[in-house]
Amino acid sequence: MVQIAIFNNKGGVGKTTYLYHIANILADIGICTLMVDCDSQCNLTAYAIDDTEIKKSWSDRGNSIYRVIQPVVENTGDIRMRQSYFVRDNLYLVPGDIDLNMYEDRLGETWPSASIQPASIRVQIAIYRYIKFAAKKSKAQVVLIDLGPNLGALNRTVLGGCDYFITPLSPDLFSIKGTQNLGNKFVWWHDEWQNNLRKWKRAGSGIEAEDLPHGTPKFLGYVTQQHNIRDTKSGMTKGWSIFGKQIDSAVRKNIVQQLSPLDQSVIKEEYMLGKIPNLHSLIPYSLNAHKPVYKCNGSDGLTGEHISKAKNSKALYNDIIDTIMELL
């Protein structure tokens, strides 16, 4: 089982749409995939299931990401071993929850004492333990985790249990600047994780070694998204290509060079995992139908060229699908 987070500290880069489409394509080709919504905005959940099912997942007997770890957060018991949501053949979902913000508060409170108090350690590893259970229960081969656009305690905790992370970027100044923050923060998190792990593994902690996240997710690559497409060498408009040309060097300098000494970057020649153009009005149709763009058709409201454009969009994800298949 491979855990991959889709993560960027900058918002508006299309990470949720990217994850949802990867998950569906993997499911189509027979790879059992578990989606986990760890963003309290719950955009992935709203994409995958309807409001009625979301309300059920938030109920006392629900299986949202917060409901399953709630007893640990509130210090009333252990995680609830509840089945993830069955979306369709080979595709499962751990629904998001707006109450996940309360867990983030607890993570911040317990991190300083997690080096010495088993109860605090259990708070830190709650999501990691549940994701392992949910993946095993659904027999998932790939776990794709959606994270919010920040560098807070929740993302530190979830990423600490991931094998890899992918960073979607827009070809703009803010994404390029953001790679600096990303690289620096991962170095800082690495030191924090390793310091605490050394203490957690000492005899008497009461925590099994297999329940401890490794804290060393590897950078798998990046994907550029949201640019306006043109029939040019770069595939972008002139304006978008100004910053599009700078992304690769920024990623290599600020992320790859920072993380390689920590063995937290996959070593390869090409880090770009694809270019996803702005699909404009196709996305609302996709959201409304709770299906990926490439499966939308006339019954979902598409007409004319939009139908063929939607169908052909599946090919945009070939690079990342090939990469994941190599990992498997």
Short mmCIF file of N, CA, C and O in Angstrom, two decimals, residues 61-192:
data_model
loop_
_atom_site.label_atom_id
_atom_site.label_comp_id
_atom_site.label_asym_id
_atom_site.label_seq_id
_atom_site.Cartn_x
_atom_site.Cartn_y
_atom_site.Cartn_z
N ARG A 61 -22.70 8.28 14.51
CA ARG A 61 -22.30 6.95 14.01
C ARG A 61 -21.58 7.05 12.66
O ARG A 61 -21.37 6.05 11.99
N GLY A 62 -21.20 8.25 12.29
CA GLY A 62 -20.60 8.48 10.98
C GLY A 62 -19.15 8.05 10.88
O GLY A 62 -18.51 7.68 11.88
N ASN A 63 -18.64 8.12 9.66
CA ASN A 63 -17.27 7.67 9.39
C ASN A 63 -16.40 8.78 8.81
O ASN A 63 -15.46 8.51 8.07
N SER A 64 -16.72 10.04 9.14
CA SER A 64 -15.86 11.13 8.67
C SER A 64 -14.51 11.05 9.38
O SER A 64 -14.35 10.38 10.40
N ILE A 65 -13.54 11.74 8.84
CA ILE A 65 -12.20 11.69 9.39
C ILE A 65 -12.16 12.18 10.84
O ILE A 65 -11.34 11.70 11.65
N TYR A 66 -13.04 13.11 11.19
CA TYR A 66 -13.06 13.56 12.58
C TYR A 66 -13.79 12.58 13.48
O TYR A 66 -13.34 12.31 14.60
N ARG A 67 -14.93 12.04 13.02
CA ARG A 67 -15.70 11.13 13.86
C ARG A 67 -14.88 9.90 14.27
O ARG A 67 -15.02 9.40 15.38
N VAL A 68 -14.02 9.42 13.38
CA VAL A 68 -13.28 8.19 13.70
C VAL A 68 -12.16 8.43 14.71
O VAL A 68 -11.76 7.52 15.43
N ILE A 69 -11.65 9.66 14.78
CA ILE A 69 -10.57 9.94 15.74
C ILE A 69 -11.06 10.75 16.94
O ILE A 69 -10.28 11.01 17.86
N GLN A 70 -12.33 11.09 16.96
CA GLN A 70 -12.89 11.96 18.00
C GLN A 70 -12.58 11.49 19.43
O GLN A 70 -12.20 12.31 20.28
N PRO A 71 -12.73 10.19 19.74
CA PRO A 71 -12.44 9.77 21.12
C PRO A 71 -11.00 10.06 21.55
O PRO A 71 -10.75 10.40 22.72
N VAL A 72 -10.06 9.95 20.62
CA VAL A 72 -8.66 10.24 20.95
C VAL A 72 -8.49 11.74 21.17
O VAL A 72 -7.81 12.18 22.10
N VAL A 73 -9.11 12.53 20.30
CA VAL A 73 -9.01 13.99 20.40
C VAL A 73 -9.57 14.47 21.74
O VAL A 73 -9.00 15.34 22.40
N GLU A 74 -10.69 13.87 22.15
CA GLU A 74 -11.37 14.29 23.38
C GLU A 74 -10.89 13.51 24.60
O GLU A 74 -11.42 13.68 25.71
N ASN A 75 -9.93 12.61 24.39
CA ASN A 75 -9.34 11.82 25.48
C ASN A 75 -10.39 10.96 26.19
O ASN A 75 -10.37 10.81 27.42
N THR A 76 -11.31 10.37 25.39
CA THR A 76 -12.35 9.52 25.97
C THR A 76 -12.22 8.06 25.52
O THR A 76 -12.99 7.21 25.96
N GLY A 77 -11.28 7.77 24.63
CA GLY A 77 -11.13 6.40 24.15
C GLY A 77 -10.20 6.33 22.96
O GLY A 77 -9.47 7.28 22.66
N ASP A 78 -10.25 5.18 22.26
CA ASP A 78 -9.38 4.96 21.12
C ASP A 78 -10.12 5.30 19.82
O ASP A 78 -11.33 5.57 19.82
N ILE A 79 -9.40 5.25 18.69
CA ILE A 79 -10.03 5.55 17.41
C ILE A 79 -11.16 4.56 17.12
O ILE A 79 -11.13 3.41 17.58
N ARG A 80 -12.15 5.01 16.38
CA ARG A 80 -13.29 4.16 16.01
C ARG A 80 -12.98 3.46 14.69
O ARG A 80 -12.78 4.11 13.67
N MET A 81 -12.94 2.15 14.70
CA MET A 81 -12.60 1.39 13.51
C MET A 81 -13.83 1.23 12.61
O MET A 81 -14.48 0.18 12.60
N ARG A 82 -14.15 2.28 11.90
CA ARG A 82 -15.33 2.29 11.04
C ARG A 82 -14.92 2.21 9.57
O ARG A 82 -13.92 2.79 9.16
N GLN A 83 -15.71 1.50 8.79
CA GLN A 83 -15.44 1.31 7.37
C GLN A 83 -15.50 2.63 6.62
O GLN A 83 -16.37 3.47 6.89
N SER A 84 -14.60 2.83 5.69
CA SER A 84 -14.65 4.03 4.85
C SER A 84 -15.85 3.95 3.91
O SER A 84 -16.48 2.90 3.77
N TYR A 85 -16.16 5.05 3.24
CA TYR A 85 -17.33 5.12 2.36
C TYR A 85 -17.03 4.48 1.00
O TYR A 85 -16.02 4.80 0.36
N PHE A 86 -17.91 3.59 0.58
CA PHE A 86 -17.77 2.95 -0.74
C PHE A 86 -18.35 3.87 -1.80
O PHE A 86 -19.55 4.15 -1.82
N VAL A 87 -17.49 4.39 -2.68
CA VAL A 87 -17.94 5.30 -3.73
C VAL A 87 -18.41 4.50 -4.95
O VAL A 87 -19.51 4.70 -5.46
N ARG A 88 -17.57 3.59 -5.40
CA ARG A 88 -17.89 2.68 -6.50
C ARG A 88 -16.82 1.60 -6.54
O ARG A 88 -15.93 1.58 -5.68
N ASP A 89 -16.87 0.72 -7.49
CA ASP A 89 -15.88 -0.35 -7.57
C ASP A 89 -14.47 0.22 -7.53
O ASP A 89 -14.13 1.13 -8.30
N ASN A 90 -13.66 -0.30 -6.62
CA ASN A 90 -12.24 0.07 -6.48
C ASN A 90 -12.01 1.48 -5.96
O ASN A 90 -10.88 1.97 -6.00
N LEU A 91 -13.05 2.13 -5.48
CA LEU A 91 -12.87 3.51 -5.01
C LEU A 91 -13.60 3.74 -3.69
O LEU A 91 -14.82 3.53 -3.59
N TYR A 92 -12.83 4.17 -2.69
CA TYR A 92 -13.37 4.43 -1.35
C TYR A 92 -12.99 5.83 -0.90
O TYR A 92 -12.07 6.45 -1.44
N LEU A 93 -13.71 6.32 0.12
CA LEU A 93 -13.48 7.68 0.62
C LEU A 93 -13.61 7.71 2.14
O LEU A 93 -14.54 7.16 2.70
N VAL A 94 -12.64 8.36 2.79
CA VAL A 94 -12.79 8.77 4.18
C VAL A 94 -13.25 10.22 4.12
O VAL A 94 -12.45 11.10 3.76
N PRO A 95 -14.53 10.49 4.39
CA PRO A 95 -15.06 11.85 4.23
C PRO A 95 -14.39 12.87 5.13
O PRO A 95 -13.94 12.54 6.24
N GLY A 96 -14.33 14.09 4.65
CA GLY A 96 -13.79 15.18 5.44
C GLY A 96 -14.79 15.66 6.47
O GLY A 96 -15.94 15.21 6.51
N ASP A 97 -14.36 16.58 7.32
CA ASP A 97 -15.23 17.08 8.38
C ASP A 97 -14.74 18.46 8.79
O ASP A 97 -13.54 18.65 9.05
N ILE A 98 -15.66 19.41 8.88
CA ILE A 98 -15.27 20.77 9.26
C ILE A 98 -14.78 20.82 10.71
O ILE A 98 -14.06 21.75 11.10
N ASP A 99 -15.14 19.82 11.52
CA ASP A 99 -14.69 19.78 12.91
C ASP A 99 -13.23 19.36 13.04
O ASP A 99 -12.69 19.32 14.15
N LEU A 100 -12.60 19.04 11.92
CA LEU A 100 -11.20 18.63 11.97
C LEU A 100 -10.31 19.74 12.52
O LEU A 100 -9.21 19.48 13.01
N ASN A 101 -10.80 20.96 12.49
CA ASN A 101 -10.05 22.08 13.06
C ASN A 101 -9.79 21.88 14.55
O ASN A 101 -8.77 22.32 15.08
N MET A 102 -10.74 21.20 15.22
CA MET A 102 -10.56 20.95 16.66
C MET A 102 -9.40 19.98 16.89
O MET A 102 -8.68 20.08 17.89
N TYR A 103 -9.21 19.05 15.96
CA TYR A 103 -8.08 18.13 16.06
C TYR A 103 -6.77 18.88 15.88
O TYR A 103 -5.79 18.61 16.57
N GLU A 104 -6.78 19.83 14.97
CA GLU A 104 -5.55 20.62 14.75
C GLU A 104 -5.15 21.36 16.02
O GLU A 104 -3.98 21.45 16.36
N ASP A 105 -6.15 21.88 16.74
CA ASP A 105 -5.86 22.57 17.99
C ASP A 105 -5.20 21.61 18.99
O ASP A 105 -4.24 21.97 19.67
N ARG A 106 -5.73 20.39 19.07
CA ARG A 106 -5.18 19.39 20.01
C ARG A 106 -3.77 18.98 19.61
O ARG A 106 -2.91 18.73 20.46
N LEU A 107 -3.52 18.91 18.30
CA LEU A 107 -2.18 18.56 17.83
C LEU A 107 -1.16 19.59 18.29
O LEU A 107 -0.05 19.25 18.72
N GLY A 108 -1.54 20.86 18.18
CA GLY A 108 -0.65 21.92 18.63
C GLY A 108 -0.40 21.88 20.12
O GLY A 108 0.73 22.09 20.59
N GLU A 109 -1.44 21.56 20.88
CA GLU A 109 -1.33 21.52 22.34
C GLU A 109 -0.45 20.36 22.81
O GLU A 109 0.29 20.48 23.79
N THR A 110 -0.56 19.21 22.13
CA THR A 110 0.10 17.99 22.61
C THR A 110 1.47 17.74 22.00
O THR A 110 2.20 16.86 22.48
N TRP A 111 1.85 18.47 20.96
CA TRP A 111 3.16 18.23 20.32
C TRP A 111 4.32 18.43 21.30
O TRP A 111 5.23 17.59 21.36
N PRO A 112 4.34 19.50 22.10
CA PRO A 112 5.47 19.68 23.02
C PRO A 112 5.60 18.56 24.05
O PRO A 112 6.71 18.19 24.43
N SER A 113 4.46 18.00 24.49
CA SER A 113 4.50 16.95 25.51
C SER A 113 4.52 15.55 24.92
O SER A 113 4.61 14.56 25.65
N ALA A 114 4.46 15.45 23.58
CA ALA A 114 4.40 14.14 22.94
C ALA A 114 5.69 13.35 23.09
O ALA A 114 5.72 12.15 22.84
N SER A 115 6.75 14.01 23.47
CA SER A 115 8.03 13.30 23.64
C SER A 115 8.06 12.51 24.94
O SER A 115 8.90 11.62 25.10
N ILE A 116 7.13 12.80 25.86
CA ILE A 116 7.18 12.13 27.16
C ILE A 116 5.85 11.52 27.61
O ILE A 116 5.85 10.66 28.50
N GLN A 117 4.74 11.94 27.02
CA GLN A 117 3.43 11.46 27.47
C GLN A 117 2.77 10.58 26.40
O GLN A 117 2.44 11.06 25.32
N PRO A 118 2.55 9.30 26.69
CA PRO A 118 1.90 8.40 25.72
C PRO A 118 0.54 8.91 25.23
O PRO A 118 0.20 8.73 24.07
N ALA A 119 -0.22 9.55 26.11
CA ALA A 119 -1.54 10.06 25.70
C ALA A 119 -1.39 11.12 24.61
O ALA A 119 -2.20 11.19 23.68
N SER A 120 -0.35 11.94 24.71
CA SER A 120 -0.10 12.97 23.71
C SER A 120 0.39 12.34 22.40
O SER A 120 0.06 12.81 21.32
N ILE A 121 1.18 11.27 22.52
CA ILE A 121 1.64 10.57 21.32
C ILE A 121 0.44 10.03 20.56
O ILE A 121 0.37 10.12 19.33
N ARG A 122 -0.54 9.47 21.28
CA ARG A 122 -1.71 8.86 20.63
C ARG A 122 -2.52 9.90 19.85
O ARG A 122 -3.13 9.59 18.84
N VAL A 123 -2.51 11.12 20.35
CA VAL A 123 -3.19 12.20 19.61
C VAL A 123 -2.46 12.44 18.28
O VAL A 123 -3.08 12.58 17.23
N GLN A 124 -1.15 12.46 18.33
CA GLN A 124 -0.35 12.74 17.14
C GLN A 124 -0.49 11.67 16.07
O GLN A 124 -0.40 11.96 14.88
N ILE A 125 -0.67 10.42 16.46
CA ILE A 125 -0.66 9.32 15.49
C ILE A 125 -2.06 8.80 15.17
O ILE A 125 -2.19 7.80 14.47
N ALA A 126 -3.10 9.46 15.64
CA ALA A 126 -4.47 8.97 15.47
C ALA A 126 -4.86 8.81 14.00
O ALA A 126 -5.38 7.76 13.59
N ILE A 127 -4.63 9.83 13.20
CA ILE A 127 -5.00 9.75 11.78
C ILE A 127 -4.17 8.70 11.07
O ILE A 127 -4.68 7.95 10.23
N TYR A 128 -2.90 8.65 11.37
CA TYR A 128 -2.03 7.65 10.74
C TYR A 128 -2.55 6.24 11.01
O TYR A 128 -2.62 5.41 10.09
N ARG A 129 -2.90 5.96 12.25
CA ARG A 129 -3.41 4.63 12.60
C ARG A 129 -4.72 4.32 11.90
O ARG A 129 -4.94 3.21 11.43
N TYR A 130 -5.61 5.33 11.83
CA TYR A 130 -6.89 5.05 11.18
C TYR A 130 -6.73 4.84 9.68
O TYR A 130 -7.37 3.95 9.10
N ILE A 131 -5.91 5.63 9.04
CA ILE A 131 -5.72 5.47 7.60
C ILE A 131 -5.18 4.07 7.29
O ILE A 131 -5.60 3.42 6.33
N LYS A 132 -4.26 3.60 8.11
CA LYS A 132 -3.73 2.23 7.93
C LYS A 132 -4.85 1.21 8.04
O LYS A 132 -4.93 0.26 7.25
N PHE A 133 -5.72 1.38 9.03
CA PHE A 133 -6.84 0.46 9.21
C PHE A 133 -7.80 0.52 8.02
O PHE A 133 -8.19 -0.51 7.47
N ALA A 134 -8.18 1.74 7.61
CA ALA A 134 -9.14 1.90 6.51
C ALA A 134 -8.59 1.34 5.21
O ALA A 134 -9.34 0.74 4.42
N ALA A 135 -7.30 1.53 4.97
CA ALA A 135 -6.68 1.01 3.76
C ALA A 135 -6.69 -0.52 3.76
O ALA A 135 -6.98 -1.16 2.74
N LYS A 136 -6.38 -1.09 4.91
CA LYS A 136 -6.37 -2.55 5.02
C LYS A 136 -7.78 -3.12 4.86
O LYS A 136 -7.99 -4.13 4.18
N LYS A 137 -8.76 -2.46 5.46
CA LYS A 137 -10.15 -2.92 5.41
C LYS A 137 -10.69 -2.90 3.99
O LYS A 137 -11.41 -3.80 3.57
N SER A 138 -10.35 -1.87 3.23
CA SER A 138 -10.84 -1.75 1.85
C SER A 138 -9.91 -2.42 0.84
O SER A 138 -10.20 -2.42 -0.35
N LYS A 139 -8.78 -2.95 1.33
CA LYS A 139 -7.77 -3.59 0.49
C LYS A 139 -7.21 -2.62 -0.55
O LYS A 139 -6.94 -2.97 -1.70
N ALA A 140 -7.04 -1.38 -0.12
CA ALA A 140 -6.53 -0.34 -1.02
C ALA A 140 -5.06 -0.56 -1.33
O ALA A 140 -4.26 -0.87 -0.45
N GLN A 141 -4.73 -0.36 -2.59
CA GLN A 141 -3.33 -0.41 -3.02
C GLN A 141 -2.70 0.97 -3.01
O GLN A 141 -1.50 1.12 -2.88
N VAL A 142 -3.55 1.98 -3.19
CA VAL A 142 -3.09 3.37 -3.19
C VAL A 142 -3.99 4.19 -2.27
O VAL A 142 -5.22 4.08 -2.34
N VAL A 143 -3.39 5.01 -1.43
CA VAL A 143 -4.11 5.97 -0.61
C VAL A 143 -3.72 7.36 -1.06
O VAL A 143 -2.53 7.69 -1.10
N LEU A 144 -4.70 8.16 -1.44
CA LEU A 144 -4.46 9.54 -1.88
C LEU A 144 -5.08 10.48 -0.85
O LEU A 144 -6.28 10.39 -0.57
N ILE A 145 -4.27 11.38 -0.29
CA ILE A 145 -4.71 12.23 0.81
C ILE A 145 -4.73 13.69 0.37
O ILE A 145 -3.73 14.21 -0.11
N ASP A 146 -5.88 14.33 0.57
CA ASP A 146 -6.03 15.74 0.24
C ASP A 146 -5.80 16.57 1.49
O ASP A 146 -6.38 16.31 2.54
N LEU A 147 -4.94 17.57 1.38
CA LEU A 147 -4.58 18.42 2.51
C LEU A 147 -4.91 19.87 2.23
O LEU A 147 -4.91 20.31 1.08
N GLY A 148 -5.18 20.62 3.29
CA GLY A 148 -5.46 22.03 3.14
C GLY A 148 -4.21 22.83 2.81
O GLY A 148 -3.08 22.35 3.00
N PRO A 149 -4.37 24.06 2.30
CA PRO A 149 -3.23 24.89 1.88
C PRO A 149 -2.59 25.65 3.03
O PRO A 149 -2.74 26.87 3.15
N ASN A 150 -1.89 24.93 3.90
CA ASN A 150 -1.21 25.60 5.01
C ASN A 150 -0.06 24.74 5.50
O ASN A 150 0.12 23.60 5.07
N LEU A 151 0.72 25.28 6.41
CA LEU A 151 1.88 24.58 6.96
C LEU A 151 1.69 24.35 8.45
O LEU A 151 2.61 24.48 9.25
N GLY A 152 0.45 23.99 8.83
CA GLY A 152 0.11 23.82 10.22
C GLY A 152 0.34 22.42 10.77
O GLY A 152 0.85 21.53 10.10
N ALA A 153 -0.10 22.23 12.01
CA ALA A 153 0.13 20.99 12.75
C ALA A 153 -0.56 19.79 12.11
O ALA A 153 -0.02 18.68 12.11
N LEU A 154 -1.75 19.99 11.57
CA LEU A 154 -2.48 18.87 10.96
C LEU A 154 -1.72 18.33 9.75
O LEU A 154 -1.54 17.11 9.62
N ASN A 155 -1.26 19.20 8.89
CA ASN A 155 -0.52 18.76 7.71
C ASN A 155 0.81 18.12 8.08
O ASN A 155 1.23 17.15 7.45
N ARG A 156 1.47 18.64 9.10
CA ARG A 156 2.71 18.03 9.58
C ARG A 156 2.44 16.58 10.01
O ARG A 156 3.20 15.66 9.68
N THR A 157 1.35 16.38 10.74
CA THR A 157 1.03 15.05 11.26
C THR A 157 0.66 14.07 10.14
O THR A 157 1.15 12.94 10.12
N VAL A 158 -0.18 14.51 9.21
CA VAL A 158 -0.61 13.62 8.13
C VAL A 158 0.55 13.31 7.20
O VAL A 158 0.77 12.15 6.81
N LEU A 159 1.30 14.31 6.83
CA LEU A 159 2.44 14.09 5.93
C LEU A 159 3.49 13.18 6.56
O LEU A 159 4.17 12.43 5.86
N GLY A 160 3.59 13.21 7.88
CA GLY A 160 4.56 12.37 8.57
C GLY A 160 4.32 10.89 8.36
O GLY A 160 5.25 10.08 8.50
N GLY A 161 3.09 10.51 7.99
CA GLY A 161 2.78 9.11 7.76
C GLY A 161 2.73 8.74 6.29
O GLY A 161 2.49 7.57 5.96
N CYS A 162 2.96 9.70 5.41
CA CYS A 162 2.87 9.44 3.96
C CYS A 162 4.20 8.93 3.41
O CYS A 162 5.27 9.27 3.93
N ASP A 163 4.12 8.16 2.35
CA ASP A 163 5.32 7.70 1.67
C ASP A 163 5.85 8.76 0.71
O ASP A 163 7.06 8.93 0.57
N TYR A 164 4.92 9.47 0.05
CA TYR A 164 5.30 10.46 -0.96
C TYR A 164 4.34 11.64 -0.90
O TYR A 164 3.24 11.56 -0.35
N PHE A 165 4.77 12.76 -1.50
CA PHE A 165 3.84 13.86 -1.71
C PHE A 165 4.09 14.48 -3.08
O PHE A 165 5.22 14.47 -3.60
N ILE A 166 3.02 14.96 -3.67
CA ILE A 166 3.03 15.62 -4.97
C ILE A 166 2.56 17.05 -4.77
O ILE A 166 1.61 17.29 -4.02
N THR A 167 3.20 17.98 -5.43
CA THR A 167 2.84 19.39 -5.27
C THR A 167 2.28 19.98 -6.56
O THR A 167 3.02 20.16 -7.53
N PRO A 168 0.98 20.27 -6.59
CA PRO A 168 0.42 21.01 -7.73
C PRO A 168 0.81 22.49 -7.63
O PRO A 168 0.81 23.06 -6.53
N LEU A 169 1.13 23.09 -8.76
CA LEU A 169 1.56 24.49 -8.79
C LEU A 169 0.86 25.23 -9.92
O LEU A 169 0.61 24.65 -10.98
N SER A 170 0.58 26.48 -9.70
CA SER A 170 0.14 27.34 -10.79
C SER A 170 1.37 28.06 -11.33
O SER A 170 2.29 28.37 -10.56
N PRO A 171 1.42 28.36 -12.63
CA PRO A 171 2.57 29.07 -13.18
C PRO A 171 2.49 30.57 -12.86
O PRO A 171 2.25 31.39 -13.73
N ASP A 172 2.68 30.89 -11.56
CA ASP A 172 2.63 32.29 -11.15
C ASP A 172 3.69 32.58 -10.09
O ASP A 172 4.32 31.67 -9.55
N LEU A 173 3.87 33.84 -9.80
CA LEU A 173 4.89 34.29 -8.86
C LEU A 173 4.70 33.69 -7.47
O LEU A 173 5.66 33.32 -6.80
N PHE A 174 3.44 33.56 -7.03
CA PHE A 174 3.15 33.12 -5.68
C PHE A 174 3.50 31.65 -5.48
O PHE A 174 3.98 31.25 -4.43
N SER A 175 3.26 30.82 -6.51
CA SER A 175 3.63 29.41 -6.42
C SER A 175 5.14 29.25 -6.36
O SER A 175 5.68 28.42 -5.63
N ILE A 176 5.85 30.05 -7.16
CA ILE A 176 7.31 29.98 -7.17
C ILE A 176 7.87 30.39 -5.81
O ILE A 176 8.75 29.73 -5.26
N LYS A 177 7.35 31.47 -5.26
CA LYS A 177 7.78 31.91 -3.93
C LYS A 177 7.43 30.86 -2.89
O LYS A 177 8.20 30.61 -1.95
N GLY A 178 6.29 30.22 -3.05
CA GLY A 178 5.84 29.22 -2.09
C GLY A 178 6.73 28.01 -1.99
O GLY A 178 6.77 27.35 -0.94
N THR A 179 7.47 27.68 -3.05
CA THR A 179 8.37 26.52 -2.99
C THR A 179 9.47 26.73 -1.95
O THR A 179 9.96 25.76 -1.38
N GLN A 180 9.85 27.97 -1.70
CA GLN A 180 10.85 28.26 -0.68
C GLN A 180 10.32 27.88 0.70
O GLN A 180 11.01 27.21 1.49
N ASN A 181 9.10 28.33 1.00
CA ASN A 181 8.49 28.01 2.28
C ASN A 181 8.32 26.51 2.45
O ASN A 181 8.54 25.95 3.53
N LEU A 182 7.93 25.84 1.36
CA LEU A 182 7.68 24.40 1.39
C LEU A 182 8.96 23.63 1.75
O LEU A 182 8.97 22.80 2.65
N GLY A 183 10.03 23.92 1.03
CA GLY A 183 11.28 23.22 1.28
C GLY A 183 11.81 23.45 2.68
O GLY A 183 12.21 22.51 3.38
N ASN A 184 11.79 24.71 3.11
CA ASN A 184 12.30 25.04 4.45
C ASN A 184 11.49 24.36 5.55
O ASN A 184 12.04 23.88 6.54
N LYS A 185 10.17 24.32 5.36
CA LYS A 185 9.30 23.73 6.38
C LYS A 185 9.52 22.22 6.49
O LYS A 185 9.52 21.66 7.59
N PHE A 186 9.69 21.55 5.36
CA PHE A 186 9.91 20.11 5.41
C PHE A 186 11.22 19.77 6.12
O PHE A 186 11.31 18.75 6.81
N VAL A 187 12.23 20.59 5.96
CA VAL A 187 13.49 20.38 6.67
C VAL A 187 13.26 20.52 8.17
O VAL A 187 13.75 19.72 8.99
N TRP A 188 12.51 21.54 8.54
CA TRP A 188 12.20 21.78 9.96
C TRP A 188 11.40 20.63 10.53
O TRP A 188 11.69 20.13 11.62
N TRP A 189 10.37 20.19 9.78
CA TRP A 189 9.54 19.08 10.25
C TRP A 189 10.37 17.80 10.40
O TRP A 189 10.15 17.02 11.31
N HIS A 190 11.29 17.58 9.48
CA HIS A 190 12.13 16.38 9.55
C HIS A 190 12.86 16.32 10.90
O HIS A 190 12.87 15.28 11.57
N ASP A 191 13.46 17.42 11.28
CA ASP A 191 14.20 17.46 12.54
C ASP A 191 13.27 17.22 13.73
O ASP A 191 13.62 16.50 14.68
N GLU A 192 12.08 17.83 13.69
CA GLU A 192 11.12 17.66 14.79
C GLU A 192 10.65 16.21 14.90
O GLU A 192 10.59 15.64 15.99
#
